[in-house]
Amino acid sequence: MKREASDRPPERAVYNPPVLGYTLFGMTQLELARKGSLSPQMEAVAQAEGVSVEFVCQGVAEGTIVIPANPAHKGLAPCGIGRGLRTKVNANIGTSPDWGTVETELEKLQAAIEAKADTVMDLSTGGDIRAIRRALLSHCPLPFGTVPIYQAGIEAISRHGAIVKMTADEIFEVIEEHARDGVDFITVHCGVTQRAIERLKREGRRTDVVSRGGSFLIGWILYHERENPLYEQYDRLLEIARKYDVTLSLGDGLRPGSLADASDRAQFEELLTIGELVERAWEAGVQVMVEGPGHLPLDQIEANVKLEKVTCKGAPFYVLGPLVTDVASGYDHISAAIGGALAAVAGADFLCYVTPSEHLSLPDAEDVRQGVIGARIAAHAADIVKGVKGAREWDEQMSQARQDLDWEKQIELSIDPRRASQIHSRFPSQGNGCSMCGKYCALKLVSNFLRSPLESV
Ligand code: SF4
C-alpha cells in the first residue's frame, strides 16, 4: 500500500517559552511532570514525536525521558530524549587551541542543523570560548550542551598558571555562567572520584583516559589530593541545575578509549557512582541523563546498555559511538554507526555522533555533515525495530517510490537528499531507471513482464 507523507514523524515546532524567574513557572520539567502539569515543552515534544503528551509527562516524571530546555534559551525547539521516543543524535562542534573561530563554528552549526542533528554541543577550548558559546547559542534552535569544566580549566591557566589550580568556586561559577546563558544540558564528570582513580591505577590500561573533562579532573584530584568537587559538592551543582532547569549529563570521564580497556573495573566503578547521583538528581527535581562509551567490541555493547539501564534506574543513556574497532581512522563515523545502531537497539536513547576526523583532527563542516548522517542512519535503523512511530513507514514509502521509479520522491525521502540527488544525476540513463542497469532495469522489466511476458526493452 502506498503510504502518505503524513505517516512520517512531524517536524519539531519552535516554542519560545515565557521566562518567569529562572525556571518556567519556578519549577523544572521534572517537578511539573511529577505534579501532572503538562508544560508547553512536553506538548511540543509530544507533537514532534507523534505520541500523547501524557506519555511524555509520565516519562519525564519517572526520569526515563528528559527535555533539556533552559527557559533562557530563546528560540528553542524542545526535544525529548528517552524511552519510547525516537533515538536522538548529537553533533559536537567547537574550537580547539589549534584551530577554529566564531565563523567556522557557526558554519559547523549550520551543517549540523541542515543534516538534522537533534542537539548540538559546543566543546570549544580555543579562542574566546565565552563569545563563541554565546554566538552559537543565539543561532541554535536545537537543545544546546556544553562541558563547563573546559572553560574553568582553561581560565585557570591564565589566572593561576595551571589547569589543576582551578578552584572549586571557579568551577561552579563557570557552571552557573553557562546556565545563565541558556545552555540546556551540561556534561559534568561527577563520577570521577578518588576511588575510581585508584581502580584505574591498579588495573592499568592500554589508553589511560580519553575524556578531556575527565583528564582535567583527574589532574585536579591528584594535585590537591582531595575529592572531585563535582562529587563532593554535588548538592551545589544540583542547586544550580534546578534553578535554571539545566539537564545534567553525567559524563563518563573514565570511558574506554580502546577495545582493550572496554568494560574494565574503572569504567564500572564510575558507573556505580553515577547511578547513585542519578537518584540524588531526581530527589532534587533535576533532570539527568548518563553518558557512556566510547570504544566497545560488538559483543559488549548490549551488556553495557543493559547495565546502565539497571544501575541508573532507566535514566536516558547517551553513548559516544560506540566505536566497534580501534583501526577505522578516517572512517570512524562508520565504526560509530555500527556501534550506535546496536546500542540503540539495546536501549540507548541518544547517540553522540563521531566524525571521519575522529582521532585525527578537528572536524570541518563537511565532517560534521557526514557524522550527523552516519549517526542518523544508526538511530533510524534502531528505531525501525524499536517500534518508534513513523520509523518503519518512512522505509515503506521509500520502497514504494523505488518500485514506482519515482525519482523525485526517492530523493525527497533519502536521509541525505542532497547527496542522493548528486549521485543520481552523475550519469544519465536511457530508461526510467538509473544508470546502474539502464534499459535492463529489473524493476521496469518485471513490471513489463508481469503485464506481458513477451514485452521486452
Ligand atoms: S536501473 Fe537497476 S539499480 Fe536503477 S532503479 Fe532500476 S533496478 Fe534499480
Tab-separated table of C-alpha atoms and ligand atoms in Angstrom:
chain	number	residue	atom	x	y	z
A	1	MET	CA	0.000	0.000	0.000
A	2	LYS	CA	1.295	3.441	-0.867
A	3	ARG	CA	1.857	5.498	2.292
A	4	GLU	CA	1.226	9.175	2.636
A	5	ALA	CA	3.840	11.687	3.757
A	6	SER	CA	1.784	12.282	6.933
A	7	ASP	CA	2.959	8.865	8.208
A	8	ARG	CA	6.395	10.345	8.839
A	9	PRO	CA	7.170	11.873	12.239
A	10	PRO	CA	6.233	15.578	12.196
A	11	GLU	CA	8.949	18.231	12.317
A	12	ARG	CA	9.798	19.929	15.618
A	13	ALA	CA	7.773	23.010	16.463
A	14	VAL	CA	9.691	26.067	17.655
A	15	TYR	CA	8.478	27.157	21.033
A	16	ASN	CA	9.508	30.289	22.879
A	17	PRO	CA	8.531	29.827	26.495
A	18	PRO	CA	7.861	32.847	28.644
A	19	VAL	CA	10.665	33.279	31.169
A	20	LEU	CA	9.225	33.597	34.657
A	21	GLY	CA	12.082	33.903	37.103
A	22	TYR	CA	14.627	31.273	36.092
A	23	THR	CA	12.760	28.037	35.587
A	24	LEU	CA	9.455	28.127	33.791
A	25	PHE	CA	6.701	28.613	36.412
A	26	GLY	CA	9.502	28.345	39.001
A	27	MET	CA	9.666	24.562	38.504
A	28	THR	CA	11.747	22.209	36.402
A	29	GLN	CA	10.157	19.992	33.774
A	30	LEU	CA	10.661	17.097	36.181
A	31	GLU	CA	8.829	18.860	39.017
A	32	LEU	CA	5.992	19.905	36.704
A	33	ALA	CA	5.660	16.354	35.395
A	34	ARG	CA	5.530	14.900	38.874
A	35	LYS	CA	2.586	17.179	39.617
A	36	GLY	CA	0.954	16.025	36.382
A	37	SER	CA	1.245	19.527	34.844
A	38	LEU	CA	1.529	19.368	31.054
A	39	SER	CA	4.081	22.016	30.099
A	40	PRO	CA	4.335	23.644	26.656
A	41	GLN	CA	7.691	21.870	26.253
A	42	MET	CA	6.042	18.476	26.853
A	43	GLU	CA	3.337	19.415	24.344
A	44	ALA	CA	5.989	20.336	21.752
A	45	VAL	CA	7.846	17.042	22.306
A	46	ALA	CA	4.619	15.027	22.072
A	47	GLN	CA	3.717	16.749	18.812
A	48	ALA	CA	7.183	16.189	17.344
A	49	GLU	CA	7.147	12.502	18.292
A	50	GLY	CA	3.528	11.747	17.415
A	51	VAL	CA	2.817	10.467	20.943
A	52	SER	CA	0.439	11.713	23.635
A	53	VAL	CA	1.543	14.485	25.940
A	54	GLU	CA	0.536	12.303	28.903
A	55	PHE	CA	3.082	9.707	27.741
A	56	VAL	CA	5.812	12.342	27.625
A	57	CYS	CA	4.780	13.737	31.009
A	58	GLN	CA	4.900	10.309	32.613
A	59	GLY	CA	8.347	9.595	31.145
A	60	VAL	CA	9.680	12.910	32.441
A	61	ALA	CA	8.151	12.260	35.875
A	62	GLU	CA	9.778	8.816	36.027
A	63	GLY	CA	13.117	10.149	34.779
A	64	THR	CA	13.160	7.921	31.684
A	65	ILE	CA	12.693	10.973	29.442
A	66	VAL	CA	14.495	14.318	29.660
A	67	ILE	CA	13.574	17.558	27.919
A	68	PRO	CA	16.701	19.720	28.009
A	69	ALA	CA	15.049	23.133	27.776
A	70	ASN	CA	16.592	26.014	29.684
A	71	PRO	CA	13.928	28.762	29.705
A	72	ALA	CA	16.691	31.296	28.969
A	73	HIS	CA	17.415	29.644	25.585
A	74	LYS	CA	15.457	31.842	23.189
A	75	GLY	CA	14.009	30.215	20.067
A	76	LEU	CA	14.499	26.645	21.329
A	77	ALA	CA	12.520	23.878	19.667
A	78	PRO	CA	12.227	21.434	22.590
A	79	CYS	CA	13.351	17.871	22.047
A	80	GLY	CA	12.688	14.845	24.231
A	81	ILE	CA	15.294	12.169	24.834
A	82	GLY	CA	14.479	8.805	26.326
A	83	ARG	CA	12.361	5.688	26.459
A	84	GLY	CA	9.635	5.375	23.842
A	85	LEU	CA	10.891	8.313	21.779
A	86	ARG	CA	12.870	8.498	18.551
A	87	THR	CA	16.600	7.844	19.109
A	88	LYS	CA	18.321	11.233	19.089
A	89	VAL	CA	21.626	12.358	17.584
A	90	ASN	CA	24.046	14.930	18.970
A	91	ALA	CA	26.702	16.805	16.988
A	92	ASN	CA	29.781	18.059	18.811
A	93	ILE	CA	31.265	21.234	17.411
A	94	GLY	CA	33.664	23.820	18.855
A	95	THR	CA	37.149	25.205	18.501
A	96	SER	CA	40.436	23.717	19.679
A	97	PRO	CA	43.524	25.686	20.760
A	98	ASP	CA	44.905	24.958	17.263
A	99	TRP	CA	42.004	25.823	15.029
A	100	GLY	CA	38.567	27.445	14.775
A	101	THR	CA	36.829	30.802	15.080
A	102	VAL	CA	33.297	32.001	15.694
A	103	GLU	CA	32.754	31.867	11.917
A	104	THR	CA	33.994	28.278	11.449
A	105	GLU	CA	31.825	27.090	14.340
A	106	LEU	CA	28.742	28.899	13.065
A	107	GLU	CA	29.344	27.153	9.734
A	108	LYS	CA	29.520	23.790	11.519
A	109	LEU	CA	26.387	24.610	13.489
A	110	GLN	CA	24.578	25.288	10.221
A	111	ALA	CA	25.880	21.998	8.771
A	112	ALA	CA	24.627	20.112	11.854
A	113	ILE	CA	21.185	21.733	11.656
A	114	GLU	CA	20.883	21.107	7.912
A	115	ALA	CA	21.890	17.452	8.372
A	116	LYS	CA	19.135	17.244	11.029
A	117	ALA	CA	21.058	16.699	14.233
A	118	ASP	CA	18.713	16.752	17.234
A	119	THR	CA	21.093	18.546	19.597
A	120	VAL	CA	24.425	20.334	19.425
A	121	MET	CA	27.250	20.552	21.957
A	122	ASP	CA	29.856	23.291	21.950
A	123	LEU	CA	33.156	21.799	23.098
A	124	SER	CA	35.255	24.884	22.396
A	125	THR	CA	38.661	25.034	24.033
A	126	GLY	CA	40.288	27.717	21.869
A	127	GLY	CA	39.771	31.421	21.220
A	128	ASP	CA	37.184	33.434	23.128
A	129	ILE	CA	35.220	30.486	24.496
A	130	ARG	CA	32.565	32.682	26.074
A	131	ALA	CA	31.903	34.663	22.876
A	132	ILE	CA	31.816	31.507	20.751
A	133	ARG	CA	29.303	29.838	23.089
A	134	ARG	CA	27.034	32.873	23.116
A	135	ALA	CA	27.157	33.279	19.332
A	136	LEU	CA	26.363	29.604	18.766
A	137	LEU	CA	23.594	29.566	21.349
A	138	SER	CA	21.898	32.589	19.829
A	139	HIS	CA	21.821	30.839	16.428
A	140	CYS	CA	20.842	27.397	17.699
A	141	PRO	CA	17.185	26.282	17.790
A	142	LEU	CA	18.279	22.825	18.993
A	143	PRO	CA	18.951	21.883	22.621
A	144	PHE	CA	22.458	23.148	23.287
A	145	GLY	CA	25.009	21.453	25.532
A	146	THR	CA	28.441	22.366	26.890
A	147	VAL	CA	31.212	20.978	29.104
A	148	PRO	CA	31.859	23.837	31.551
A	149	ILE	CA	34.971	22.250	33.075
A	150	TYR	CA	36.841	23.096	29.834
A	151	GLN	CA	36.339	26.821	30.390
A	152	ALA	CA	37.138	26.535	34.095
A	153	GLY	CA	40.373	24.674	33.363
A	154	ILE	CA	41.480	26.958	30.540
A	155	GLU	CA	40.770	30.121	32.529
A	156	ALA	CA	42.773	28.644	35.401
A	157	ILE	CA	45.835	28.544	33.140
A	158	SER	CA	45.737	32.317	32.579
A	159	ARG	CA	44.651	33.030	36.155
A	160	HIS	CA	46.834	30.605	38.138
A	161	GLY	CA	49.272	29.121	35.623
A	162	ALA	CA	47.845	25.572	35.538
A	163	ILE	CA	44.576	23.726	34.892
A	164	VAL	CA	44.843	21.875	38.192
A	165	LYS	CA	44.935	25.159	40.109
A	166	MET	CA	41.322	25.998	39.268
A	167	THR	CA	39.332	26.377	42.461
A	168	ALA	CA	36.067	24.634	43.244
A	169	ASP	CA	34.369	28.039	43.407
A	170	GLU	CA	35.628	28.872	39.919
A	171	ILE	CA	34.242	25.598	38.557
A	172	PHE	CA	30.790	26.325	39.991
A	173	GLU	CA	30.890	29.961	38.834
A	174	VAL	CA	31.534	28.801	35.255
A	175	ILE	CA	28.733	26.231	35.508
A	176	GLU	CA	26.326	28.934	36.659
A	177	GLU	CA	27.508	31.233	33.860
A	178	HIS	CA	26.674	28.557	31.265
A	179	ALA	CA	23.271	28.012	32.882
A	180	ARG	CA	22.558	31.746	32.930
A	181	ASP	CA	23.490	31.974	29.240
A	182	GLY	CA	20.735	29.480	28.382
A	183	VAL	CA	22.690	26.219	27.968
A	184	ASP	CA	20.178	23.355	28.052
A	185	PHE	CA	22.398	20.492	29.198
A	186	ILE	CA	25.894	20.228	30.636
A	187	THR	CA	28.332	17.379	30.845
A	188	VAL	CA	29.668	17.076	34.377
A	189	HIS	CA	32.137	14.334	35.278
A	190	CYS	CA	30.904	13.841	38.835
A	191	GLY	CA	31.725	10.129	38.871
A	192	VAL	CA	35.479	10.631	38.527
A	193	THR	CA	36.277	10.046	42.175
A	194	GLN	CA	39.431	9.241	44.129
A	195	ARG	CA	38.199	5.666	44.397
A	196	ALA	CA	37.730	5.388	40.622
A	197	ILE	CA	41.250	6.759	40.044
A	198	GLU	CA	42.631	4.169	42.453
A	199	ARG	CA	40.938	1.432	40.426
A	200	LEU	CA	42.286	2.972	37.213
A	201	LYS	CA	45.839	2.918	38.604
A	202	ARG	CA	45.562	-0.598	39.987
A	203	GLU	CA	44.084	-2.087	36.840
A	204	GLY	CA	46.279	-0.328	34.271
A	205	ARG	CA	45.048	0.463	30.796
A	206	ARG	CA	46.179	0.441	27.188
A	207	THR	CA	44.906	4.001	26.707
A	208	ASP	CA	44.682	5.695	30.088
A	209	VAL	CA	41.928	8.319	29.787
A	210	VAL	CA	40.497	9.864	26.622
A	211	SER	CA	37.958	12.246	28.149
A	212	ARG	CA	39.248	15.838	28.237
A	213	GLY	CA	36.974	16.786	31.133
A	214	GLY	CA	37.910	13.572	32.906
A	215	SER	CA	41.607	14.318	32.475
A	216	PHE	CA	41.240	17.855	33.920
A	217	LEU	CA	39.518	16.458	36.996
A	218	ILE	CA	41.940	13.573	37.452
A	219	GLY	CA	44.774	16.123	37.414
A	220	TRP	CA	42.904	18.255	39.968
A	221	ILE	CA	42.220	15.320	42.311
A	222	LEU	CA	45.820	14.092	42.164
A	223	TYR	CA	47.313	17.574	42.623
A	224	HIS	CA	45.107	18.591	45.537
A	225	GLU	CA	44.833	15.072	46.989
A	226	ARG	CA	41.180	15.866	47.502
A	227	GLU	CA	37.854	14.561	46.240
A	228	ASN	CA	36.353	15.787	42.956
A	229	PRO	CA	34.448	18.993	43.802
A	230	LEU	CA	31.666	17.997	41.410
A	231	TYR	CA	31.157	14.868	43.522
A	232	GLU	CA	31.907	16.330	46.933
A	233	GLN	CA	29.685	19.383	46.342
A	234	TYR	CA	27.107	17.653	44.190
A	235	ASP	CA	24.260	19.372	46.066
A	236	ARG	CA	25.692	22.723	44.994
A	237	LEU	CA	25.629	21.547	41.383
A	238	LEU	CA	22.047	20.336	41.807
A	239	GLU	CA	21.011	23.730	43.155
A	240	ILE	CA	22.297	25.462	40.015
A	241	ALA	CA	20.777	22.838	37.713
A	242	ARG	CA	17.409	23.126	39.429
A	243	LYS	CA	17.416	26.929	39.449
A	244	TYR	CA	17.878	27.120	35.641
A	245	ASP	CA	16.358	23.739	34.730
A	246	VAL	CA	19.620	22.645	33.162
A	247	THR	CA	19.698	18.920	32.440
A	248	LEU	CA	22.740	17.144	33.830
A	249	SER	CA	24.559	14.778	31.533
A	250	LEU	CA	26.681	12.723	33.913
A	251	GLY	CA	29.885	12.326	31.926
A	252	ASP	CA	31.956	9.181	31.699
A	253	GLY	CA	35.398	10.562	32.369
A	254	LEU	CA	36.795	7.034	32.501
A	255	ARG	CA	35.177	5.719	29.343
A	256	PRO	CA	37.361	3.227	27.496
A	257	GLY	CA	39.432	4.753	24.703
A	258	SER	CA	40.317	1.393	23.193
A	259	LEU	CA	38.745	-2.044	22.879
A	260	ALA	CA	41.380	-3.379	25.277
A	261	ASP	CA	40.025	-1.184	28.089
A	262	ALA	CA	36.316	-1.759	27.435
A	263	SER	CA	34.157	-2.745	30.416
A	264	ASP	CA	37.002	-2.587	32.904
A	265	ARG	CA	36.675	-2.018	36.646
A	266	ALA	CA	37.442	1.720	36.473
A	267	GLN	CA	34.640	2.242	33.950
A	268	PHE	CA	32.122	0.392	36.110
A	269	GLU	CA	33.299	2.000	39.341
A	270	GLU	CA	32.371	5.330	37.766
A	271	LEU	CA	29.031	3.970	36.543
A	272	LEU	CA	28.099	2.755	40.039
A	273	THR	CA	28.740	6.239	41.427
A	274	ILE	CA	26.752	7.791	38.594
A	275	GLY	CA	23.823	5.509	39.408
A	276	GLU	CA	23.691	6.980	42.923
A	277	LEU	CA	23.999	10.513	41.567
A	278	VAL	CA	21.069	9.954	39.205
A	279	GLU	CA	18.800	9.238	42.163
A	280	ARG	CA	20.063	12.283	44.039
A	281	ALA	CA	19.349	14.465	40.985
A	282	TRP	CA	15.799	13.147	40.800
A	283	GLU	CA	15.301	13.808	44.523
A	284	ALA	CA	16.366	17.411	43.883
A	285	GLY	CA	13.946	17.787	40.941
A	286	VAL	CA	16.775	17.885	38.392
A	287	GLN	CA	16.601	16.177	35.002
A	288	VAL	CA	19.511	13.850	34.356
A	289	MET	CA	20.941	11.523	31.720
A	290	VAL	CA	24.009	9.310	31.702
A	291	GLU	CA	26.921	9.222	29.265
A	292	GLY	CA	28.578	6.002	28.117
A	293	PRO	CA	31.365	4.536	25.994
A	294	GLY	CA	33.407	5.046	23.866
A	295	HIS	CA	35.246	2.068	22.386
A	296	LEU	CA	33.422	-1.264	22.812
A	297	PRO	CA	33.687	-4.577	20.961
A	298	LEU	CA	30.390	-5.552	19.336
A	299	ASP	CA	29.737	-8.337	21.820
A	300	GLN	CA	29.923	-5.973	24.834
A	301	ILE	CA	27.564	-3.266	23.638
A	302	GLU	CA	24.263	-4.776	24.702
A	303	ALA	CA	25.597	-5.677	28.154
A	304	ASN	CA	26.873	-2.112	28.671
A	305	VAL	CA	23.496	-0.618	27.775
A	306	LYS	CA	21.551	-3.030	29.978
A	307	LEU	CA	23.906	-2.407	32.881
A	308	GLU	CA	23.453	1.359	32.605
A	309	LYS	CA	19.684	0.983	32.430
A	310	VAL	CA	19.596	-1.166	35.566
A	311	THR	CA	22.244	0.731	37.556
A	312	CYS	CA	20.823	4.140	36.673
A	313	LYS	CA	17.163	3.120	37.068
A	314	GLY	CA	16.169	3.781	33.450
A	315	ALA	CA	17.774	7.236	33.085
A	316	PRO	CA	18.333	8.064	29.398
A	317	PHE	CA	21.627	6.687	28.078
A	318	TYR	CA	23.794	8.889	25.851
A	319	VAL	CA	26.609	6.987	24.137
A	320	LEU	CA	29.637	8.274	22.260
A	321	GLY	CA	29.602	5.991	19.238
A	322	PRO	CA	30.340	3.379	20.476
A	323	LEU	CA	33.268	2.651	18.196
A	324	VAL	CA	33.487	-1.044	17.429
A	325	THR	CA	37.098	-1.105	16.253
A	326	ASP	CA	40.179	0.990	17.001
A	327	VAL	CA	41.546	0.940	13.445
A	328	ALA	CA	38.938	2.812	11.369
A	329	SER	CA	40.808	6.149	11.285
A	330	GLY	CA	39.244	8.313	8.593
A	331	TYR	CA	36.065	6.218	8.745
A	332	ASP	CA	35.237	6.342	12.449
A	333	HIS	CA	31.781	7.688	11.624
A	334	ILE	CA	31.067	4.259	10.094
A	335	SER	CA	32.575	2.411	13.051
A	336	ALA	CA	30.392	4.550	15.348
A	337	ALA	CA	27.265	3.998	13.277
A	338	ILE	CA	27.691	0.230	13.594
A	339	GLY	CA	28.088	0.505	17.362
A	340	GLY	CA	25.405	3.172	17.674
A	341	ALA	CA	22.810	1.040	15.907
A	342	LEU	CA	23.494	-1.892	18.213
A	343	ALA	CA	23.484	0.305	21.309
A	344	ALA	CA	20.207	1.948	20.326
A	345	VAL	CA	18.548	-1.404	19.654
A	346	ALA	CA	19.664	-2.483	23.138
A	347	GLY	CA	18.046	0.640	24.628
A	348	ALA	CA	20.435	3.594	24.264
A	349	ASP	CA	18.393	6.750	23.733
A	350	PHE	CA	20.876	9.285	22.451
A	351	LEU	CA	23.849	8.848	20.094
A	352	CYS	CA	26.711	11.289	20.080
A	353	TYR	CA	27.975	11.362	16.527
A	354	VAL	CA	31.561	10.611	15.578
A	355	THR	CA	33.042	12.271	12.506
A	356	PRO	CA	35.505	10.928	9.906
A	357	SER	CA	38.156	13.117	11.534
A	358	GLU	CA	37.871	11.415	14.954
A	359	HIS	CA	41.318	10.620	16.409
A	360	LEU	CA	42.931	12.636	13.596
A	361	SER	CA	41.884	16.274	13.589
A	362	LEU	CA	39.281	18.862	14.490
A	363	PRO	CA	36.317	18.246	12.163
A	364	ASP	CA	35.287	20.714	9.461
A	365	ALA	CA	31.726	21.409	8.322
A	366	GLU	CA	31.724	18.515	5.829
A	367	ASP	CA	32.898	16.117	8.572
A	368	VAL	CA	30.054	17.392	10.750
A	369	ARG	CA	27.545	16.678	7.999
A	370	GLN	CA	28.877	13.140	7.458
A	371	GLY	CA	28.973	12.483	11.181
A	372	VAL	CA	25.351	13.517	11.658
A	373	ILE	CA	24.153	11.463	8.698
A	374	GLY	CA	26.051	8.381	9.906
A	375	ALA	CA	24.570	8.646	13.383
A	376	ARG	CA	21.089	9.300	11.983
A	377	ILE	CA	21.294	6.112	9.913
A	378	ALA	CA	22.226	4.195	13.066
A	379	ALA	CA	19.429	5.820	15.077
A	380	HIS	CA	16.821	5.224	12.404
A	381	ALA	CA	17.879	1.607	11.834
A	382	ALA	CA	17.349	1.039	15.544
A	383	ASP	CA	14.060	2.934	15.618
A	384	ILE	CA	12.638	0.593	12.973
A	385	VAL	CA	12.964	-2.358	15.340
A	386	LYS	CA	12.245	-0.358	18.493
A	387	GLY	CA	8.786	0.278	17.048
A	388	VAL	CA	9.181	4.065	17.074
A	389	LYS	CA	6.177	5.750	15.487
A	390	GLY	CA	6.734	6.615	11.833
A	391	ALA	CA	10.127	4.871	11.506
A	392	ARG	CA	9.026	1.776	9.589
A	393	GLU	CA	6.594	3.783	7.479
A	394	TRP	CA	9.411	6.000	6.203
A	395	ASP	CA	11.160	2.903	4.758
A	396	GLU	CA	7.923	1.608	3.294
A	397	GLN	CA	7.378	4.906	1.490
A	398	MET	CA	10.892	4.721	0.064
A	399	SER	CA	10.387	1.145	-1.141
A	400	GLN	CA	7.155	2.155	-2.852
A	401	ALA	CA	8.894	5.107	-4.518
A	402	ARG	CA	11.597	2.705	-5.751
A	403	GLN	CA	9.018	0.304	-7.110
A	404	ASP	CA	7.308	3.242	-8.854
A	405	LEU	CA	10.674	4.525	-10.164
A	406	ASP	CA	9.583	7.858	-8.702
A	407	TRP	CA	12.947	9.594	-8.511
A	408	GLU	CA	11.692	12.853	-7.101
A	409	LYS	CA	10.097	11.023	-4.197
A	410	GLN	CA	13.160	8.822	-3.665
A	411	ILE	CA	15.407	11.865	-3.401
A	412	GLU	CA	12.975	13.594	-1.047
A	413	LEU	CA	12.779	10.517	1.208
A	414	SER	CA	16.550	9.943	1.313
A	415	ILE	CA	18.267	10.563	4.634
A	416	ASP	CA	20.611	12.918	2.757
A	417	PRO	CA	18.618	14.253	-0.238
A	418	ARG	CA	21.463	16.446	-1.451
A	419	ARG	CA	23.916	13.568	-1.787
A	420	ALA	CA	21.280	11.232	-3.228
A	421	SER	CA	20.449	13.815	-5.896
A	422	GLN	CA	24.114	14.432	-6.741
A	423	ILE	CA	24.800	10.715	-7.227
A	424	HIS	CA	21.616	10.034	-9.186
A	425	SER	CA	22.340	12.791	-11.686
A	426	ARG	CA	26.014	11.868	-12.129
A	427	PHE	CA	25.471	9.597	-15.157
A	428	PRO	CA	22.387	9.969	-17.378
A	429	SER	CA	20.236	6.875	-18.035
A	430	GLN	CA	18.382	5.904	-21.213
A	431	GLY	CA	15.427	4.428	-19.326
A	432	ASN	CA	13.174	5.274	-16.395
A	433	GLY	CA	15.550	3.510	-14.015
A	434	CYS	CA	19.039	4.701	-13.159
A	435	SER	CA	22.410	4.318	-14.849
A	436	MET	CA	23.187	1.176	-12.812
A	437	CYS	CA	21.212	-1.124	-15.144
A	438	GLY	CA	19.998	1.363	-17.745
A	439	LYS	CA	17.440	-0.215	-20.099
A	440	TYR	CA	17.812	-3.540	-18.217
A	441	CYS	CA	16.277	-2.056	-15.081
A	442	ALA	CA	14.912	-5.087	-13.197
A	443	LEU	CA	12.017	-3.162	-11.692
A	444	LYS	CA	10.948	-1.910	-15.104
A	445	LEU	CA	11.458	-5.296	-16.812
A	446	VAL	CA	9.441	-7.267	-14.282
A	447	SER	CA	6.651	-4.731	-14.293
A	448	ASN	CA	6.533	-5.142	-18.095
A	449	PHE	CA	6.841	-8.967	-17.943
A	450	LEU	CA	4.017	-9.194	-15.427
A	451	ARG	CA	1.787	-7.371	-17.898
A	452	SER	CA	3.039	-9.384	-20.894
A	453	PRO	CA	5.996	-11.848	-20.772
A	454	LEU	CA	6.793	-11.033	-24.398
A	455	GLU	CA	7.134	-7.360	-23.686
A	456	SER	CA	10.831	-6.515	-23.582
A	457	VAL	CA	13.012	-3.442	-23.604
B	1	SF4	S1	18.236	0.576	-13.044
B	1	SF4	FE1	18.770	-1.089	-11.656
B	1	SF4	S2	19.530	-0.040	-9.818
B	1	SF4	FE2	18.477	1.520	-11.044
B	1	SF4	S3	16.381	1.509	-10.326
B	1	SF4	FE3	16.375	0.023	-11.981
B	1	SF4	S4	16.809	-1.946	-10.949
B	1	SF4	FE4	17.323	-0.324	-9.510
